[in-house]
Coordinates of C-alpha atoms in Angstrom, one line a residue:
M613 CA 102.5 51.3 95.4
A614 CA 106.0 49.9 95.6
S615 CA 107.5 48.7 92.3
K616 CA 108.3 45.1 91.9
A617 CA 112.0 44.1 92.1
L618 CA 113.4 42.1 89.3
T619 CA 114.1 38.4 90.3
P620 CA 117.7 37.1 89.6
S621 CA 116.3 35.4 86.5
G622 CA 114.5 38.5 85.3
E623 CA 117.6 40.6 86.0
R624 CA 119.8 38.3 83.9
Q625 CA 117.3 38.5 81.0
S626 CA 117.3 42.2 81.2
D627 CA 121.0 42.4 81.3
A628 CA 121.2 40.0 78.3
R629 CA 118.7 42.1 76.3
R630 CA 120.8 45.3 77.1
A631 CA 124.0 43.5 76.1
K632 CA 122.6 42.3 72.7
T633 CA 121.4 45.8 71.8
A634 CA 124.8 47.2 72.8
L635 CA 126.7 44.6 70.8
Q636 CA 124.7 45.6 67.7
S637 CA 125.4 49.3 68.3
L638 CA 129.1 48.5 69.0
N639 CA 129.3 46.6 65.7
F640 CA 127.7 49.6 63.8
F641 CA 130.1 52.2 65.1
M642 CA 133.3 50.1 65.2
A643 CA 132.9 49.5 61.6
D644 CA 133.9 53.0 60.4
M645 CA 136.4 53.2 63.4
Q646 CA 138.3 50.2 62.0
A647 CA 137.7 50.5 58.2
G648 CA 136.8 54.1 57.7
I649 CA 140.2 55.3 56.4
G650 CA 141.3 51.8 55.0
P651 CA 139.4 51.9 51.6
F652 CA 140.5 55.6 51.1
L653 CA 144.1 55.1 52.0
G654 CA 145.1 54.2 48.5
V655 CA 143.6 57.2 46.7
F656 CA 144.8 59.4 49.6
L657 CA 148.3 58.4 49.0
Q658 CA 147.9 58.3 45.2
Q659 CA 146.9 62.0 45.3
R660 CA 150.2 62.6 47.2
G661 CA 152.4 61.0 44.6
W662 CA 152.6 57.4 45.6
S663 CA 152.5 54.7 43.0
T664 CA 150.6 51.4 43.2
G665 CA 153.5 49.2 44.2
P666 CA 154.6 51.1 47.3
I667 CA 150.9 51.6 48.3
G668 CA 150.4 47.8 48.2
T669 CA 153.7 47.2 50.1
V670 CA 152.7 49.5 53.2
M671 CA 149.3 47.8 53.2
T672 CA 151.0 44.4 53.2
A673 CA 153.2 45.5 56.1
G674 CA 150.1 46.2 58.1
G675 CA 148.6 42.9 57.2
V676 CA 151.7 41.0 58.2
A677 CA 151.8 42.7 61.6
G678 CA 148.1 41.9 62.2
M679 CA 148.6 38.3 61.1
I680 CA 151.5 37.8 63.6
M681 CA 149.3 39.2 66.5
T682 CA 146.0 37.4 65.9
V683 CA 146.8 34.1 67.7
P684 CA 148.4 35.9 70.8
A685 CA 145.4 38.2 70.8
G686 CA 142.9 35.3 70.7
A687 CA 144.8 33.7 73.5
F688 CA 144.7 36.8 75.6
I689 CA 141.0 37.3 75.0
D690 CA 140.4 33.7 76.2
H691 CA 142.1 34.5 79.5
T692 CA 141.1 38.0 80.2
E693 CA 137.8 39.1 81.8
K694 CA 138.5 42.7 80.7
K695 CA 137.2 42.2 77.2
R696 CA 135.4 45.6 77.2
M697 CA 138.6 47.4 78.0
V698 CA 140.3 45.6 75.2
V699 CA 137.9 47.2 72.7
I700 CA 138.3 50.6 74.3
V701 CA 142.1 50.5 74.2
T702 CA 142.2 49.2 70.6
G703 CA 139.7 51.8 69.5
I704 CA 141.9 54.6 70.9
C705 CA 145.0 53.1 69.2
T706 CA 143.2 52.8 65.8
V707 CA 142.1 56.4 65.8
M708 CA 145.5 57.7 66.9
A709 CA 147.3 55.6 64.3
S710 CA 145.1 56.9 61.5
F711 CA 145.7 60.5 62.5
L712 CA 149.5 59.9 62.1
I713 CA 149.0 59.8 58.3
L714 CA 147.5 63.3 58.4
L715 CA 150.7 64.6 60.1
S716 CA 153.0 63.0 57.5
Q717 CA 152.8 60.8 54.5
S718 CA 156.5 59.6 54.7
A719 CA 156.9 56.0 54.1
W720 CA 157.9 55.1 57.6
V721 CA 155.0 57.1 59.2
V722 CA 152.5 55.4 56.9
T723 CA 154.0 52.0 57.6
V724 CA 153.9 52.6 61.4
S725 CA 150.3 53.7 61.2
Q726 CA 149.3 50.6 59.3
V727 CA 151.1 48.3 61.6
A728 CA 149.5 49.9 64.7
T729 CA 146.1 49.7 63.1
A730 CA 146.5 46.1 62.2
I731 CA 147.7 45.1 65.7
A732 CA 144.7 46.8 67.2
G733 CA 142.4 45.1 64.8
A734 CA 143.8 41.7 65.6
A735 CA 142.5 42.1 69.2
I736 CA 139.1 43.7 68.6
G737 CA 137.7 41.1 66.4
P738 CA 138.2 38.1 68.8
A739 CA 137.1 40.5 71.8
V740 CA 133.8 41.2 70.2
A741 CA 133.3 37.6 69.1
G742 CA 134.1 36.5 72.7
M743 CA 131.8 38.9 74.2
T744 CA 129.0 37.8 71.9
L745 CA 129.5 34.1 72.8
G746 CA 129.8 35.0 76.4
V747 CA 126.3 36.7 76.3
V748 CA 124.3 34.4 74.2
R749 CA 126.2 31.1 74.6
Q750 CA 126.8 28.6 71.8
R751 CA 123.1 28.0 71.1
G752 CA 122.5 31.7 70.4
F753 CA 125.7 32.6 68.7
N754 CA 124.8 32.0 65.1
A755 CA 121.7 34.3 65.2
Q756 CA 123.4 37.1 67.3
N757 CA 126.6 37.0 65.2
G758 CA 124.4 37.3 62.1
R759 CA 122.7 40.4 63.6
N760 CA 126.1 41.8 64.6
Q761 CA 127.5 41.4 61.2
A762 CA 124.4 43.0 59.6
W763 CA 124.8 46.0 61.9
N764 CA 128.5 46.1 61.1
H765 CA 128.0 46.2 57.3
A766 CA 125.3 48.9 57.8
G767 CA 127.9 50.9 59.8
N768 CA 130.4 50.4 57.0
M769 CA 127.9 51.5 54.4
I770 CA 126.7 54.6 56.3
G771 CA 130.3 55.5 57.3
A772 CA 131.5 55.2 53.7
G773 CA 128.7 57.2 52.4
L774 CA 129.4 60.0 54.8
S775 CA 133.1 59.7 54.2
G776 CA 132.7 60.1 50.5
Y777 CA 130.4 63.2 51.0
L778 CA 132.7 64.8 53.6
G779 CA 135.8 63.9 51.5
W780 CA 134.2 65.5 48.4
K781 CA 132.8 68.6 50.3
F782 CA 135.7 69.3 52.7
G783 CA 138.7 67.2 51.5
M784 CA 140.1 63.8 52.4
P785 CA 141.2 64.8 55.9
A786 CA 137.5 65.1 56.9
I787 CA 137.3 61.3 56.7
F788 CA 139.8 60.9 59.5
Y789 CA 137.7 63.0 61.8
L790 CA 134.6 61.1 61.0
A791 CA 136.4 57.9 61.9
A792 CA 137.4 59.4 65.3
V793 CA 133.7 60.3 65.9
F794 CA 132.6 56.7 65.3
G795 CA 135.4 55.6 67.5
V796 CA 134.1 57.5 70.5
L797 CA 130.6 56.2 69.9
A798 CA 132.0 52.6 69.6
M799 CA 133.7 53.0 73.0
A800 CA 130.4 54.4 74.5
S801 CA 128.5 51.4 73.1
V802 CA 130.8 48.8 74.7
L803 CA 130.4 50.5 78.1
M804 CA 126.6 49.9 77.7
I805 CA 127.3 46.1 77.9
P806 CA 126.7 45.0 81.5
E807 CA 129.8 43.3 82.7
K808 CA 127.8 40.7 84.6
A809 CA 125.9 39.8 81.4
I810 CA 129.2 38.2 79.9
D811 CA 129.9 34.7 81.0
H812 CA 133.7 34.5 80.5
R813 CA 133.9 30.8 80.5
A814 CA 131.2 30.4 77.9
A815 CA 133.1 33.2 75.9
R816 CA 136.1 30.9 75.5
G817 CA 133.9 27.9 74.6
L818 CA 133.9 26.1 78.0
E819 CA 130.1 26.0 78.3
A820 CA 129.8 22.6 76.7
A821 CA 132.7 21.2 78.8
D822 CA 130.8 22.3 81.9
D823 CA 127.5 20.7 80.7
D824 CA 129.2 17.5 80.0
T825 CA 131.4 17.0 82.9
G826 CA 130.5 19.6 85.5
S827 CA 134.2 20.5 85.7
E828 CA 136.1 23.6 84.7
G829 CA 137.6 21.9 81.7
E830 CA 141.3 21.8 81.0
G831 CA 142.4 25.0 82.8
G832 CA 143.6 28.3 81.5
K833 CA 146.5 27.3 79.2
A834 CA 145.7 28.1 75.6
E835 CA 147.1 25.9 72.8
G836 CA 145.7 27.5 69.7
F837 CA 147.9 25.9 67.0
K838 CA 147.5 22.4 68.5
A839 CA 143.8 22.8 68.5
L840 CA 143.9 23.9 64.9
L841 CA 146.3 21.1 63.8
R842 CA 144.2 18.4 65.4
N843 CA 141.1 19.5 63.5
K844 CA 141.0 18.4 59.8
P845 CA 138.0 20.7 58.8
M846 CA 139.7 23.7 60.3
L847 CA 142.9 23.0 58.4
I848 CA 140.9 22.8 55.2
L849 CA 138.9 25.9 56.1
A850 CA 142.1 27.8 56.8
A851 CA 143.7 26.8 53.5
A852 CA 140.6 27.8 51.5
L853 CA 140.3 31.1 53.2
A854 CA 144.1 31.9 52.6
C855 CA 143.6 31.3 48.9
F856 CA 140.4 33.3 48.8
H857 CA 141.9 36.3 50.6
L858 CA 145.1 36.2 48.5
G859 CA 142.9 37.3 45.7
N860 CA 140.3 39.2 47.5
G861 CA 142.4 41.5 49.6
A862 CA 143.6 43.9 46.8
M863 CA 140.5 43.9 44.9
L864 CA 138.7 46.9 46.5
P865 CA 141.5 49.3 46.7
L866 CA 142.9 48.4 43.3
Y867 CA 139.6 48.7 41.5
G868 CA 139.3 52.2 43.0
L869 CA 142.8 53.1 41.9
A870 CA 142.1 51.8 38.4
V871 CA 138.9 53.7 37.8
V872 CA 140.1 57.0 39.5
G873 CA 143.5 56.7 37.8
A874 CA 141.7 56.5 34.4
G875 CA 139.9 59.8 35.3
K876 CA 136.5 58.1 35.5
G877 CA 135.6 59.1 39.0
N878 CA 136.1 61.5 41.9
A879 CA 138.5 59.9 44.3
A880 CA 136.5 60.3 47.5
L881 CA 133.1 59.8 46.0
F882 CA 134.1 56.7 43.9
T883 CA 135.9 55.0 46.8
A884 CA 132.9 55.6 49.0
E885 CA 130.6 54.1 46.3
T886 CA 132.7 50.9 46.2
V887 CA 132.3 50.5 49.9
V888 CA 128.6 51.5 50.0
V889 CA 127.5 49.0 47.2
A890 CA 129.5 46.1 48.9
Q891 CA 128.3 46.8 52.4
A892 CA 124.6 47.1 51.3
V893 CA 124.8 43.7 49.7
M894 CA 126.7 42.4 52.8
I895 CA 123.8 43.4 55.1
V896 CA 121.5 41.1 53.1
A897 CA 124.1 38.4 52.7
S898 CA 124.8 38.2 56.4
L899 CA 121.2 37.8 57.3
L900 CA 120.8 35.2 54.6
A901 CA 123.9 33.4 55.8
M902 CA 122.4 33.3 59.3
R903 CA 119.2 31.6 58.1
M904 CA 121.0 29.2 55.6
S905 CA 123.5 28.2 58.4
A906 CA 120.7 27.5 60.9
G907 CA 118.9 25.3 58.3
K908 CA 121.5 23.7 56.1
G909 CA 124.8 24.2 57.9
Y910 CA 127.9 26.2 56.8
W911 CA 129.2 24.2 53.8
L912 CA 126.9 25.6 51.1
V913 CA 127.3 29.1 52.5
L914 CA 131.1 29.1 52.2
L915 CA 131.0 27.4 48.8
I916 CA 128.9 30.3 47.4
S917 CA 131.3 32.8 49.0
F918 CA 134.4 31.2 47.3
A919 CA 132.7 31.0 43.9
A920 CA 131.9 34.7 43.9
L921 CA 135.5 35.9 43.7
P922 CA 136.5 34.3 40.3
L923 CA 133.5 36.0 38.7
R924 CA 134.3 39.3 40.5
G925 CA 137.9 39.2 39.1
F926 CA 136.7 38.6 35.6
L927 CA 134.2 41.5 35.7
A928 CA 136.8 43.8 37.3
G929 CA 139.4 43.1 34.7
T930 CA 136.9 43.3 31.8
F931 CA 135.1 46.6 32.8
I932 CA 137.2 49.2 34.4
E933 CA 134.4 51.7 34.2
H934 CA 132.5 53.9 36.8
W935 CA 129.4 51.7 36.4
G936 CA 131.4 48.6 37.0
V937 CA 131.4 49.2 40.7
W938 CA 127.9 47.8 40.8
P939 CA 128.6 44.2 39.7
V940 CA 132.1 44.1 41.0
Q941 CA 131.3 45.2 44.5
A942 CA 128.0 43.4 44.7
L943 CA 130.0 40.2 44.3
D944 CA 132.3 41.4 47.1
G945 CA 129.3 41.9 49.2
I946 CA 128.2 38.3 48.6
G947 CA 131.5 36.8 49.4
A948 CA 132.5 38.8 52.4
G949 CA 128.9 39.0 53.8
L950 CA 128.6 35.3 53.8
Q951 CA 131.9 34.6 55.3
S952 CA 131.4 37.2 58.1
V953 CA 128.7 35.0 59.5
A954 CA 129.8 31.5 58.5
V955 CA 133.5 31.6 59.5
P956 CA 133.1 32.7 63.1
G957 CA 130.1 30.5 63.5
L958 CA 132.0 27.5 62.1
V959 CA 135.0 27.9 64.2
A960 CA 132.9 28.4 67.4
C961 CA 131.1 25.2 66.5
L962 CA 134.3 23.2 65.8
L963 CA 136.0 24.3 69.1
D964 CA 132.9 24.2 71.3
G965 CA 133.9 22.6 74.6
T966 CA 137.6 23.1 74.2
G967 CA 138.0 26.5 76.0
R968 CA 140.0 27.5 72.9
V969 CA 137.5 29.2 70.8
N970 CA 139.1 32.6 70.6
V971 CA 142.5 31.2 70.0
G972 CA 141.0 29.2 67.2
Q973 CA 139.4 32.4 65.8
G974 CA 142.8 34.0 66.0
A975 CA 144.5 31.1 64.3
V976 CA 142.1 31.0 61.3
M977 CA 142.4 34.8 61.1
T978 CA 146.2 34.4 61.0
V979 CA 146.0 32.0 58.0
Q980 CA 143.4 34.4 56.3
G981 CA 145.9 37.1 57.0
V982 CA 148.6 35.3 55.1
G983 CA 146.6 35.8 52.0
A984 CA 145.1 39.2 52.8
S985 CA 148.4 40.7 53.8
L986 CA 150.2 39.4 50.6
S987 CA 147.3 40.4 48.2
P988 CA 147.9 44.2 48.1
A989 CA 151.6 43.9 47.3
I990 CA 150.9 41.2 44.7
G991 CA 148.0 43.2 43.2
G992 CA 149.9 46.5 43.3
W993 CA 153.0 45.1 41.4
L994 CA 150.9 43.0 39.0
A995 CA 149.1 46.2 38.1
Q996 CA 152.2 48.3 37.8
E997 CA 154.0 45.6 35.6
L998 CA 151.2 44.0 33.7
G999 CA 148.2 46.5 33.9
Y1000 CA 145.1 46.4 35.9
N1001 CA 143.2 44.0 33.7
I1002 CA 145.6 41.1 34.0
A1003 CA 146.1 41.9 37.7
F1004 CA 142.3 41.4 38.3
Y1005 CA 142.1 38.2 36.3
I1006 CA 145.1 36.7 38.2
L1007 CA 143.7 37.8 41.6
G1008 CA 140.3 36.3 40.8
S1009 CA 141.8 33.0 39.8
F1010 CA 143.2 32.3 43.3
A1011 CA 139.7 31.5 44.6
I1012 CA 139.4 28.5 42.1
V1013 CA 141.8 26.8 44.5
S1014 CA 139.4 27.6 47.4
V1015 CA 136.5 26.1 45.5
A1016 CA 138.5 23.0 44.6
L1017 CA 139.4 22.3 48.2
W1018 CA 135.8 22.9 49.5
V1019 CA 134.3 20.6 46.8
G1020 CA 137.2 18.0 47.0
F1021 CA 137.0 17.6 50.7
A1022 CA 133.2 17.7 50.9
G1023 CA 133.0 14.3 52.5
T1024 CA 135.0 15.6 55.5
L1025 CA 133.5 19.1 55.6
R1026 CA 129.8 18.5 55.2
P1027 CA 129.4 16.7 58.6
A1028 CA 131.6 19.3 60.4
C1029 CA 129.7 22.2 58.8
S1030 CA 126.3 20.8 59.8
G1031 CA 126.7 22.4 63.3
S1032 CA 126.4 19.1 65.1
R1033 CA 129.1 18.9 67.8
S1034 CA 129.0 15.1 67.8
Q1035 CA 129.7 15.0 64.1
H1036 CA 132.6 17.5 64.1
K1037 CA 134.3 15.7 67.1
E1038 CA 134.6 12.6 64.9
Q1039 CA 136.8 14.8 62.4
T1040 CA 139.4 15.7 65.0
A1041 CA 142.4 13.4 65.5

């Protein structure tokens, strides 16, 4: 008996199911490929005679490079139909850049490695977000992005746990090899996404334009900063995120340095523990954010994420103890986990129909990067000059500005964060 051939509609559904599964696998494995060495870099360099100030400076150099590249990367992702290849190339670059640090710990080698890793990371984020939007369209983005982020946090958690064990058992270089293995598996995952399952026009936010006009929209010329500057909610979002990341960026590596430097934990195991605790909470937080966003919009989700940092800074500065990793990193998981779903979802909603979604993602990432790239240097020198306790208090206080912005402009933000396209259009000039 001959087997039934799939209809075109059935084939599209099959491709979409395969693509969704592959996206989740990609997010799981790319987590350790991207961040596997990052949380361990500070203690790796500390063991080789580096002090906190220079460690923070090289991390900032990488952050600045990534910040500069996010908008061009987003514009490229909007235009290219080779999004899968972008992920593969950036994955190779990330793994090779990390291995440079094994060969030499000189200042210029470490700086080059961090810059290369940051540039690759600037492209891979918009590429995965664009592929997700292209597969599930705007109506399915919130749910699929929530699942993607849950798998990403699970990958970070398992990768960090394995890194801690391997670093304790075989030494810190083993962590680099684990990141390479995860990188290969991430590249295999992206190749499992059927190319025909990705609608590249929907991937850049032109689906709504097609629905409304039946035309191709404005053409291919991306104007990321113009789209950002015309959109009041995006300006407020970017400013709030910049302040948040100015305090948050240095928290994890600095807390690891503080506890390990005080002789209260093994370098590899404690650093792994900081990541595992945070990522475990992020899995739950990202799924919760997906449900809250679908029901009540993004405003409350982001308010809770901003409010978590001042409390985290207070606890980190008050309790520099091995057990302090649990409350300090649980709050990190709440803040970062909620934002991992709410920020891309809100940007995709605000720019729906413009054809500039990935440029917008890159523009917001750039402003986030201003805070995140400065944070390690500020935190490192504050710790060196004033002590870890004061450094944590100051870093945590930056998010008070984020909370003030989010509450102060609630009248503008609440309609935009509701997820209604007609409402957020009224907020643009």
